[in-house]
Tab-separated table of C-alpha atoms in Angstrom:
chain	number	residue	atom	x	y	z
N	105	MET	CA	-16.782	-5.120	39.961
N	106	ALA	CA	-17.839	-2.659	42.793
N	107	GLY	CA	-16.010	0.590	43.838
N	108	PRO	CA	-14.022	-0.454	46.495
N	109	GLU	CA	-12.966	-3.521	44.485
N	110	VAL	CA	-11.781	-1.316	41.524
N	111	LYS	CA	-9.703	0.669	43.903
N	112	ASP	CA	-8.265	-2.084	45.438
N	113	THR	CA	-7.166	-3.735	41.996
N	114	LEU	CA	-5.747	-0.671	40.899
N	115	GLN	CA	-3.661	-0.268	43.977
N	116	ASN	CA	-2.376	-3.981	44.063
N	117	SER	CA	-1.644	-3.792	40.464
N	118	HIS	CA	0.028	-0.659	40.467
N	119	THR	CA	3.406	-1.821	40.937
N	120	GLU	CA	3.468	-4.367	38.020
N	121	PHE	CA	1.621	-1.894	35.898
N	122	SER	CA	4.014	1.071	36.509
N	123	GLU	CA	7.342	-1.467	35.930
N	124	THR	CA	5.558	-1.829	32.287
N	125	LEU	CA	5.103	1.678	31.874
N	126	SER	CA	7.998	2.992	33.353
N	127	SER	CA	10.160	2.136	30.101
N	128	ARG	CA	7.203	2.383	27.740
N	129	GLY	CA	5.222	5.293	27.599
N	130	SER	CA	0.984	4.806	27.668
N	131	ARG	CA	0.632	5.415	23.859
N	132	ASP	CA	3.509	2.758	23.119
N	133	ASN	CA	1.097	0.056	25.072
N	134	GLY	CA	-1.533	1.030	22.761
N	135	LEU	CA	-3.220	3.434	25.310
N	136	ASP	CA	-4.694	7.184	25.258
N	137	GLY	CA	-4.296	7.306	29.002
N	138	ILE	CA	-5.278	5.690	32.349
N	139	LEU	CA	-8.167	5.896	34.224
N	140	THR	CA	-7.587	5.852	37.949
N	141	THR	CA	-8.484	6.876	41.150
N	142	GLN	CA	-4.796	7.934	42.057
N	143	PRO	CA	-3.546	9.814	39.236
N	144	ASP	CA	-0.406	11.312	41.191
N	145	ARG	CA	0.929	7.612	41.305
N	146	PHE	CA	1.956	7.646	37.737
N	147	SER	CA	3.005	10.954	37.754
N	148	ALA	CA	6.585	10.256	37.396
N	149	LEU	CA	5.983	7.819	34.374
N	150	ASN	CA	5.436	8.715	30.204
N	151	VAL	CA	1.471	8.402	30.952
N	152	ASP	CA	-1.421	10.329	31.010
N	153	ALA	CA	-3.188	9.271	33.870
N	154	PHE	CA	-6.890	10.995	35.118
N	155	THR	CA	-9.508	10.367	37.305
N	156	LEU	CA	-13.333	10.017	36.305
N	157	ASP	CA	-14.317	13.496	37.164
N	158	ASP	CA	-11.379	14.599	35.042
N	159	LEU	CA	-12.347	12.498	32.035
N	160	THR	CA	-15.957	13.550	32.326
N	161	GLU	CA	-14.376	17.362	32.095
N	162	ARG	CA	-12.613	16.863	29.232
N	163	LEU	CA	-15.199	15.229	27.386
N	164	ALA	CA	-17.244	18.074	27.975
N	165	GLN	CA	-14.779	20.434	26.788
N	166	PRO	CA	-15.295	21.512	22.500
N	167	ALA	CA	-12.841	19.600	20.438
N	168	GLU	CA	-10.103	22.109	19.316
N	169	PRO	CA	-10.665	23.175	15.509
N	170	VAL	CA	-8.635	21.135	12.895
N	171	SER	CA	-5.373	23.086	11.735
N	172	GLN	CA	-3.265	20.459	9.845
N	173	VAL	CA	-4.011	17.157	8.170
N	174	PRO	CA	-0.946	14.759	7.578
N	175	LEU	CA	-1.021	12.690	4.171
N	176	LEU	CA	-0.569	9.703	6.260
N	177	ASP	CA	-0.433	8.771	10.037
N	178	ILE	CA	1.169	5.617	10.370
N	179	PRO	CA	1.416	5.660	14.230
N	180	GLY	CA	-2.026	6.825	14.081
N	181	SER	CA	-3.283	3.141	13.695
N	182	TYR	CA	-1.029	1.251	16.580
N	183	HIS	CA	-3.543	1.229	19.244
N	184	GLU	CA	-5.439	-1.258	17.275
N	185	TRP	CA	-2.741	-3.694	16.542
N	186	LEU	CA	0.351	-3.226	18.115
N	187	ASN	CA	-0.209	-5.666	20.920
N	188	SER	CA	-0.410	-8.305	18.126
N	189	ALA	CA	2.587	-7.265	16.594
N	190	GLU	CA	4.649	-7.122	19.473
N	191	ASN	CA	3.326	-10.721	20.057
N	192	GLU	CA	4.372	-11.939	16.706
N	193	LEU	CA	7.856	-9.976	17.277
N	194	TYR	CA	8.439	-11.812	20.524
N	195	ASP	CA	7.929	-14.977	19.048
N	196	VAL	CA	10.069	-14.475	16.672
N	197	ILE	CA	13.070	-13.423	18.955
N	198	ARG	CA	12.426	-16.283	21.191
N	199	SER	CA	12.693	-18.783	18.357
N	200	GLY	CA	15.858	-17.377	17.175
N	201	LYS	CA	14.311	-18.631	13.691
N	202	PHE	CA	14.870	-14.840	11.412
N	203	ILE	CA	15.246	-16.459	8.334
N	204	LEU	CA	12.244	-18.034	6.454
N	205	GLY	CA	10.807	-18.894	10.179
N	206	PRO	CA	7.246	-20.253	10.493
N	207	GLN	CA	5.629	-16.950	10.333
N	208	VAL	CA	6.753	-16.586	6.691
N	209	ARG	CA	4.873	-19.631	5.967
N	210	ARG	CA	2.017	-18.605	7.535
N	211	LEU	CA	1.706	-15.401	6.134
N	212	GLU	CA	2.138	-16.936	2.780
N	213	GLU	CA	-0.743	-19.155	3.483
N	214	SER	CA	-3.081	-16.071	4.864
N	215	ILE	CA	-2.322	-13.803	1.670
N	216	ALA	CA	-3.155	-16.695	-0.678
N	217	GLN	CA	-6.212	-17.213	0.785
N	218	TYR	CA	-6.883	-13.589	1.128
N	219	CYS	CA	-6.015	-13.104	-2.730
N	220	GLN	CA	-7.902	-16.188	-3.961
N	221	CYS	CA	-4.646	-17.792	-4.986
N	222	LYS	CA	-3.232	-21.396	-4.477
N	223	HIS	CA	0.062	-19.815	-3.710
N	224	ALA	CA	2.375	-17.289	-2.154
N	225	VAL	CA	5.960	-16.797	-1.783
N	226	GLY	CA	7.064	-14.119	0.610
N	227	VAL	CA	10.040	-11.788	-0.941
N	228	SER	CA	12.294	-8.930	0.177
N	229	SER	CA	10.378	-6.117	-0.936
N	230	GLY	CA	7.812	-5.294	-3.624
N	231	THR	CA	10.477	-4.388	-6.070
N	232	ASP	CA	11.991	-7.725	-5.824
N	233	ALA	CA	8.612	-9.657	-6.400
N	234	LEU	CA	8.557	-7.826	-9.741
N	235	VAL	CA	12.015	-9.192	-10.190
N	236	ILE	CA	11.779	-12.604	-8.997
N	237	ALA	CA	8.226	-12.934	-10.942
N	238	LEU	CA	10.198	-11.859	-14.383
N	239	MET	CA	12.846	-14.489	-13.358
N	240	ALA	CA	10.563	-17.279	-12.911
N	241	ALA	CA	9.101	-16.278	-16.239
N	242	GLU	CA	12.579	-16.426	-17.690
N	243	ILE	CA	12.440	-13.276	-19.102
N	244	GLY	CA	15.787	-11.459	-19.920
N	245	PRO	CA	18.241	-10.126	-22.545
N	246	GLY	CA	16.443	-9.826	-25.845
N	247	ASP	CA	12.789	-9.984	-24.450
N	248	GLU	CA	10.241	-7.391	-24.259
N	249	VAL	CA	7.724	-6.424	-21.562
N	250	ILE	CA	4.798	-4.141	-22.294
N	251	THR	CA	3.667	-1.617	-19.585
N	252	THR	CA	2.626	1.608	-18.759
N	253	PRO	CA	4.960	4.697	-18.125
N	254	PHE	CA	2.895	5.949	-15.213
N	255	THR	CA	3.476	3.795	-12.566
N	256	PHE	CA	6.477	4.179	-9.623
N	257	PHE	CA	9.967	3.464	-11.016
N	258	ALA	CA	10.328	-0.044	-9.681
N	259	THR	CA	7.553	-1.581	-12.501
N	260	VAL	CA	10.144	-0.304	-15.138
N	261	GLY	CA	13.185	-0.645	-13.102
N	262	SER	CA	12.495	-4.360	-12.790
N	263	ILE	CA	12.418	-5.067	-16.118
N	264	VAL	CA	15.512	-3.604	-17.190
N	265	ARG	CA	17.219	-5.262	-13.972
N	266	VAL	CA	16.761	-8.480	-15.733
N	267	GLY	CA	18.277	-7.323	-18.937
N	268	ALA	CA	14.758	-7.117	-20.867
N	269	THR	CA	13.455	-4.224	-22.760
N	270	PRO	CA	10.442	-2.156	-21.642
N	271	VAL	CA	7.805	-1.150	-24.010
N	272	PHE	CA	5.450	1.564	-22.776
N	273	VAL	CA	1.929	1.625	-23.843
N	274	ASP	CA	-0.300	4.882	-23.097
N	275	ILE	CA	-2.979	4.911	-20.171
N	276	ASP	CA	-6.324	5.298	-20.061
N	277	PRO	CA	-7.389	8.893	-18.908
N	278	VAL	CA	-10.083	7.470	-16.605
N	279	THR	CA	-8.447	5.014	-14.704
N	280	PHE	CA	-4.808	5.756	-14.998
N	281	ASN	CA	-4.295	2.267	-15.773
N	282	LEU	CA	-2.889	0.503	-19.042
N	283	ASP	CA	-5.059	1.301	-21.864
N	284	MET	CA	-5.671	-2.450	-23.175
N	285	SER	CA	-7.190	-1.012	-26.454
N	286	ARG	CA	-3.342	-0.411	-27.096
N	287	VAL	CA	-1.585	-3.239	-26.158
N	288	GLU	CA	-1.888	-5.491	-29.190
N	289	ASP	CA	-0.095	-2.851	-31.360
N	290	ALA	CA	2.742	-2.586	-29.256
N	291	ILE	CA	3.219	-6.575	-29.247
N	292	THR	CA	6.351	-7.969	-31.378
N	293	GLU	CA	8.200	-10.776	-31.797
N	294	LYS	CA	10.160	-10.254	-29.072
N	295	THR	CA	7.104	-9.434	-26.637
N	296	LYS	CA	7.462	-12.176	-23.503
N	297	ALA	CA	5.295	-10.453	-21.145
N	298	VAL	CA	3.015	-7.610	-19.805
N	299	ILE	CA	2.915	-5.865	-16.474
N	300	PRO	CA	-0.282	-4.122	-15.849
N	301	VAL	CA	-0.108	-1.872	-13.037
N	302	HIS	CA	-3.350	-1.584	-10.592
N	303	LEU	CA	-2.319	2.028	-9.812
N	304	TYR	CA	-3.768	3.826	-6.566
N	305	GLY	CA	-5.784	0.913	-5.827
N	306	GLN	CA	-7.933	0.105	-8.687
N	307	CYS	CA	-7.075	-2.753	-10.879
N	308	ALA	CA	-6.470	-2.808	-14.655
N	309	ASP	CA	-9.045	-3.867	-16.947
N	310	MET	CA	-7.921	-7.558	-17.387
N	311	ALA	CA	-10.416	-9.403	-19.366
N	312	PRO	CA	-9.146	-8.313	-22.724
N	313	LEU	CA	-5.509	-8.458	-21.471
N	314	ASN	CA	-5.860	-12.129	-20.502
N	315	THR	CA	-7.731	-13.240	-23.722
N	316	LEU	CA	-4.956	-11.362	-25.854
N	317	ALA	CA	-2.470	-12.929	-23.749
N	318	ALA	CA	-3.709	-16.467	-23.893
N	319	GLU	CA	-3.647	-15.849	-27.543
N	320	ARG	CA	-0.006	-14.402	-28.189
N	321	ASN	CA	1.122	-16.677	-25.661
N	322	LEU	CA	2.288	-13.873	-23.219
N	323	VAL	CA	2.905	-13.733	-19.513
N	324	VAL	CA	0.968	-11.658	-17.287
N	325	ILE	CA	2.435	-10.150	-14.001
N	326	GLU	CA	0.190	-8.198	-12.168
N	327	ASP	CA	2.036	-5.009	-10.237
N	328	ALA	CA	-0.349	-4.862	-7.421
N	329	ALA	CA	2.241	-3.116	-5.072
N	330	GLN	CA	-0.981	-0.555	-4.434
N	331	ALA	CA	-4.121	-3.049	-4.672
N	332	ILE	CA	-4.129	-5.748	-2.134
N	333	GLY	CA	-7.822	-6.714	-1.836
N	334	ALA	CA	-8.864	-4.724	-4.920
N	335	GLU	CA	-10.926	-6.742	-7.090
N	336	TYR	CA	-11.846	-6.727	-10.721
N	337	LYS	CA	-15.296	-8.589	-11.467
N	338	ASP	CA	-15.543	-10.326	-8.077
N	339	ARG	CA	-11.732	-11.712	-8.451
N	340	ARG	CA	-8.831	-10.337	-6.021
N	341	ALA	CA	-5.856	-8.617	-7.331
N	342	GLY	CA	-2.903	-11.057	-7.485
N	343	SER	CA	-5.505	-13.728	-8.902
N	344	LEU	CA	-6.033	-12.163	-12.180
N	345	GLY	CA	-2.821	-12.791	-13.978
N	346	ASP	CA	0.129	-15.509	-14.436
N	347	MET	CA	1.252	-13.831	-11.007
N	348	GLY	CA	0.766	-10.803	-8.673
N	349	CYS	CA	3.344	-8.577	-7.048
N	350	PHE	CA	2.381	-6.916	-3.704
N	351	SER	CA	4.698	-4.577	-1.548
N	352	PHE	CA	4.477	-4.268	2.003
N	353	PHE	CA	6.349	-1.117	2.532
N	354	PRO	CA	5.095	0.740	5.447
N	355	THR	CA	2.715	3.266	3.583
N	356	LYS	CA	1.081	0.499	1.775
N	357	ASN	CA	-2.513	-0.533	3.105
N	358	LEU	CA	-0.623	-3.362	4.495
N	359	GLY	CA	2.613	-2.514	5.228
N	360	GLY	CA	5.240	-3.736	8.010
N	361	PHE	CA	7.974	-1.752	9.842
N	362	GLY	CA	10.136	-2.394	6.959
N	363	ASP	CA	10.527	-3.478	3.623
N	364	GLY	CA	8.643	-6.649	2.225
N	365	GLY	CA	6.883	-8.176	-0.503
N	366	ILE	CA	5.368	-11.303	-1.796
N	367	VAL	CA	4.243	-12.740	-4.967
N	368	THR	CA	1.174	-14.925	-5.834
N	369	THR	CA	0.504	-17.582	-8.270
N	370	ASN	CA	-2.024	-20.364	-9.256
N	371	SER	CA	0.805	-22.209	-10.853
N	372	ASP	CA	2.554	-25.114	-8.982
N	373	ALA	CA	5.670	-24.696	-11.477
N	374	LEU	CA	5.694	-21.129	-10.903
N	375	HIS	CA	5.402	-21.417	-7.224
N	376	GLU	CA	8.442	-23.750	-7.069
N	377	ARG	CA	10.514	-21.832	-9.210
N	378	LEU	CA	9.798	-18.875	-6.847
N	379	GLN	CA	10.668	-20.626	-3.751
N	380	ILE	CA	14.037	-21.710	-5.406
N	381	LEU	CA	15.118	-18.147	-7.066
N	382	ARG	CA	14.503	-16.302	-3.625
N	383	VAL	CA	17.421	-18.525	-1.986
N	384	HIS	CA	20.219	-17.671	-4.735
N	385	GLY	CA	18.470	-20.432	-6.955
N	386	SER	CA	19.372	-23.268	-4.610
N	387	HIS	CA	17.637	-26.537	-4.184
N	388	PRO	CA	18.725	-28.431	-2.394
N	389	LYS	CA	20.823	-26.467	-0.380
N	390	TYR	CA	23.866	-25.438	-1.689
N	391	TYR	CA	23.199	-26.856	-5.351
N	392	HIS	CA	22.079	-24.495	-7.856
N	393	LYS	CA	20.045	-25.205	-11.073
N	394	PHE	CA	19.302	-21.365	-11.553
N	395	ILE	CA	21.123	-18.224	-10.478
N	396	GLY	CA	18.769	-16.507	-8.199
N	397	GLY	CA	19.258	-14.010	-5.404
N	398	ASN	CA	18.532	-13.266	-1.567
N	399	PHE	CA	14.926	-12.333	-1.914
N	400	ARG	CA	13.763	-13.627	1.359
N	401	LEU	CA	11.310	-12.292	3.405
N	402	ASP	CA	12.230	-11.256	6.908
N	403	THR	CA	10.277	-13.389	9.369
N	404	LEU	CA	10.025	-10.292	11.551
N	405	GLN	CA	8.096	-8.421	8.912
N	406	ALA	CA	6.228	-11.280	8.357
N	407	GLY	CA	4.896	-11.272	11.698
N	408	VAL	CA	4.170	-7.687	11.861
N	409	VAL	CA	2.268	-8.185	8.382
N	410	ALA	CA	0.263	-11.273	9.653
N	411	ALA	CA	-0.672	-9.282	12.855
N	412	LYS	CA	-2.175	-6.281	10.536
N	413	LEU	CA	-4.078	-8.559	7.902
N	414	PRO	CA	-7.168	-9.312	10.079
N	415	TYR	CA	-7.760	-5.723	9.958
N	416	LEU	CA	-7.165	-5.015	6.530
N	417	ASP	CA	-10.820	-5.308	5.375
N	418	GLN	CA	-12.010	-2.790	7.969
N	419	TRP	CA	-9.350	-0.283	7.039
N	420	THR	CA	-10.199	-0.606	3.262
N	421	ALA	CA	-13.798	0.008	4.177
N	422	GLN	CA	-12.795	3.136	6.040
N	423	ARG	CA	-10.875	4.446	3.150
N	424	GLN	CA	-13.690	4.078	0.795
N	425	GLU	CA	-16.086	5.844	2.979
N	426	ASN	CA	-13.670	8.576	3.111
N	427	ALA	CA	-13.314	8.181	-0.588
N	428	GLY	CA	-17.179	8.863	-0.722
N	429	ARG	CA	-17.200	11.960	1.853
N	430	TYR	CA	-14.482	13.491	-0.343
N	431	ARG	CA	-16.681	13.006	-3.649
N	432	LYS	CA	-19.517	14.185	-1.889
N	433	GLY	CA	-18.155	17.165	-0.548
N	434	ILE	CA	-16.343	18.059	-3.842
N	435	ALA	CA	-19.768	17.579	-5.414
N	436	ASP	CA	-21.650	19.735	-3.085
N	437	ALA	CA	-19.045	22.647	-2.900
N	438	GLY	CA	-19.601	22.607	-6.697
N	439	LEU	CA	-15.963	21.981	-7.887
N	440	GLY	CA	-16.496	18.815	-9.654
N	441	ASP	CA	-15.301	20.048	-13.109
N	442	ARG	CA	-12.062	21.429	-11.304
N	443	VAL	CA	-11.270	18.786	-8.935
N	444	ARG	CA	-12.380	15.607	-10.472
N	445	PRO	CA	-12.254	12.666	-8.117
N	446	PRO	CA	-11.352	9.145	-9.298
N	447	VAL	CA	-13.858	7.049	-11.119
N	448	GLU	CA	-14.572	3.282	-10.215
N	449	VAL	CA	-14.738	1.052	-12.950
N	450	GLU	CA	-15.906	-2.572	-12.796
N	451	SER	CA	-13.802	-2.962	-9.562
N	452	ARG	CA	-13.399	-2.697	-5.808
N	453	HIS	CA	-10.952	0.226	-5.337
N	454	ILE	CA	-9.254	0.094	-1.956
N	455	TYR	CA	-7.623	3.570	-2.294
N	456	ASN	CA	-4.035	3.058	-1.187
N	457	GLN	CA	-4.589	6.756	-2.570
N	458	PHE	CA	-7.342	9.057	-2.940
N	459	VAL	CA	-6.025	10.767	-6.381
N	460	VAL	CA	-8.092	13.875	-8.077
N	461	ARG	CA	-7.298	15.442	-11.226
N	462	ILE	CA	-6.778	19.105	-11.059
N	463	ALA	CA	-8.161	21.055	-13.912
N	464	ASP	CA	-6.616	24.237	-15.725
N	465	GLY	CA	-3.212	23.910	-14.795
N	466	GLN	CA	-3.919	24.766	-11.098
N	467	ARG	CA	-2.306	21.366	-9.279
N	468	ASP	CA	1.234	22.766	-8.218
N	469	ALA	CA	-0.790	26.343	-6.672
N	470	LEU	CA	-3.305	24.341	-5.132
N	471	ARG	CA	-0.613	21.861	-3.675
N	472	GLU	CA	1.162	24.895	-2.554
N	473	HIS	CA	-1.902	26.190	-0.729
N	474	PHE	CA	-2.136	22.683	1.022
N	475	LYS	CA	1.302	22.871	2.062
N	476	GLN	CA	0.192	26.813	3.867
N	477	LYS	CA	-2.927	25.172	5.523
N	478	LYS	CA	-0.438	22.252	6.679
N	479	ILE	CA	-2.340	19.894	4.286
N	480	GLY	CA	-0.386	16.829	3.285
N	481	CYS	CA	-0.776	16.004	-0.315
N	482	GLU	CA	1.629	13.960	-2.845
N	483	VAL	CA	2.239	14.028	-6.753
N	484	TYR	CA	2.134	10.219	-7.945
N	485	TYR	CA	4.172	11.014	-10.363
N	486	PRO	CA	5.534	13.921	-11.626
N	487	LEU	CA	7.327	12.669	-14.633
N	488	SER	CA	6.086	10.053	-16.874
N	489	LEU	CA	8.911	7.125	-16.937
N	490	HIS	CA	9.609	7.624	-20.547
N	491	GLU	CA	10.909	10.919	-19.849
N	492	GLN	CA	13.223	10.152	-17.111
N	493	GLU	CA	16.623	10.302	-17.910
N	494	CYS	CA	17.681	7.108	-17.113
N	495	PHE	CA	15.561	5.861	-20.080
N	496	ARG	CA	16.552	7.922	-23.037
N	497	ALA	CA	18.218	5.226	-24.539
N	498	LEU	CA	14.598	3.619	-25.350
N	499	GLY	CA	14.248	6.209	-27.893
N	500	TYR	CA	10.881	7.967	-26.451
N	501	LYS	CA	10.265	11.309	-26.591
N	502	THR	CA	7.953	14.055	-24.757
N	503	GLY	CA	4.652	13.606	-26.831
N	504	ASP	CA	4.657	9.934	-27.245
N	505	PHE	CA	2.149	9.297	-24.501
N	506	PRO	CA	-0.099	12.137	-23.905
N	507	GLU	CA	-2.337	10.968	-21.468
N	508	SER	CA	0.339	9.576	-19.025
N	509	GLU	CA	2.006	13.357	-19.449
N	510	ARG	CA	-1.363	15.034	-18.713
N	511	ALA	CA	-1.793	12.848	-15.863
N	512	ALA	CA	1.716	13.881	-14.784
N	513	GLY	CA	0.691	17.045	-14.609
N	514	GLU	CA	-2.340	17.023	-13.222
N	515	THR	CA	-2.867	14.365	-10.695
N	516	LEU	CA	-2.937	15.272	-6.773
N	517	ALA	CA	-3.149	12.656	-4.048
N	518	LEU	CA	-5.367	14.059	-0.791
N	519	PRO	CA	-5.216	12.668	2.604
N	520	ASN	CA	-7.051	9.409	3.034
N	521	SER	CA	-5.456	7.152	5.686
N	522	PHE	CA	-8.093	5.186	7.061
N	523	GLU	CA	-7.272	7.072	10.547
N	524	ILE	CA	-8.559	10.117	9.104
N	525	THR	CA	-11.381	12.114	10.568
N	526	ALA	CA	-14.681	13.672	9.275
N	527	GLU	CA	-13.495	16.801	10.335
N	528	GLN	CA	-10.342	16.325	9.148
N	529	GLN	CA	-11.810	15.592	5.611
N	530	ASP	CA	-14.217	18.428	5.960
N	531	TYR	CA	-10.742	21.042	6.828
N	532	VAL	CA	-9.251	19.543	3.550
N	533	ILE	CA	-12.406	20.283	1.434
N	534	GLU	CA	-12.375	23.779	3.200
N	535	ALA	CA	-9.438	24.518	1.873
N	536	ILE	CA	-10.114	23.541	-1.819
N	537	GLN	CA	-13.302	25.907	-1.586
N	538	ASP	CA	-11.044	28.503	-0.096
N	539	PHE	CA	-8.046	27.942	-2.902
N	540	TYR	CA	-10.956	28.512	-5.786
N	541	SER	CA	-12.922	31.613	-3.829
């Protein structure tokens, strides 16, 4: 298009474009700014408008040095997928089908395919995914469920919510996941299921667990809340057990605009039961064979997650690249013995978190140093669940699970959202060097 034509197009489209931007700024539309021949015409709007000469001058200026790094920058990704999400949301609003609308079914089909599973059932949260999976497996009072004490509360809280008893097994110190060599010793005549957690985005060692579960007639429910897209021996998380439970909480690699979750399975019988349980156990409508709950995935959230799913592998690849850059930076600084990066074991780690071990009792001091440097970081998790007050009745005491307790005192998550830049990672690594100098 020639110069005069560009100018005419800008002038002719200005009125309609301005009306759109008057109520929503350029960043809300997925724009960083508007290149125009007449920036003054946009001065009354919430938008950054500039000429080609302005842009050239800006690009010639040196970038401002990094002075802070957030742990997670959710709005930072909006420019890639916000328009698609808006279209999905408008479709839901126009349809009026806010409960189990067609977007839910389409997302279920897409997630099932992505996770290499036959079925998926959208539910109200990752926590409810665990609860409904336990209900579908008919686990309740008098039953025991083996799991890890080093995980988010929902893993164990869900077991208690269905009336069953959690039985803890310590973790593998390398992967932070359930130590499968210890599981068999924890099995009793009351054991009905095992919940391995794919912590931080790395799958647990599923082969020996599945062999043991088949021998002892145990249900395997994957807590894959942090692990969508993770792989173990070329199989996706969610396809490795009887059921897989995922979360769409906004901070997850595939997050919505609120709560949401999904359960995957290859079992036709479990699929049917999950569908019935999520609508109060009703099938057909108003006829109840089971006591279920309100576990439905909101149609609006399904639309948002569906809009983001096509970008997931790209974002995962970026997180993996970031992990490699951290590893190299830590190694080049000669700090590998003090700041120990995660180790991948027979898996495709998707780095929902990039968690390092901090040696010599320096974790909390380094965390405070990061705070002073305006670097976001987090401890996942500061107290092993067997030491939580609400689980004292289980009879465990400090010292029962030393690896879980040690991890709670040494682990620290570094910023690793896919939006993080190389310069921001360099700033984090320099802050670590500064701390140890």
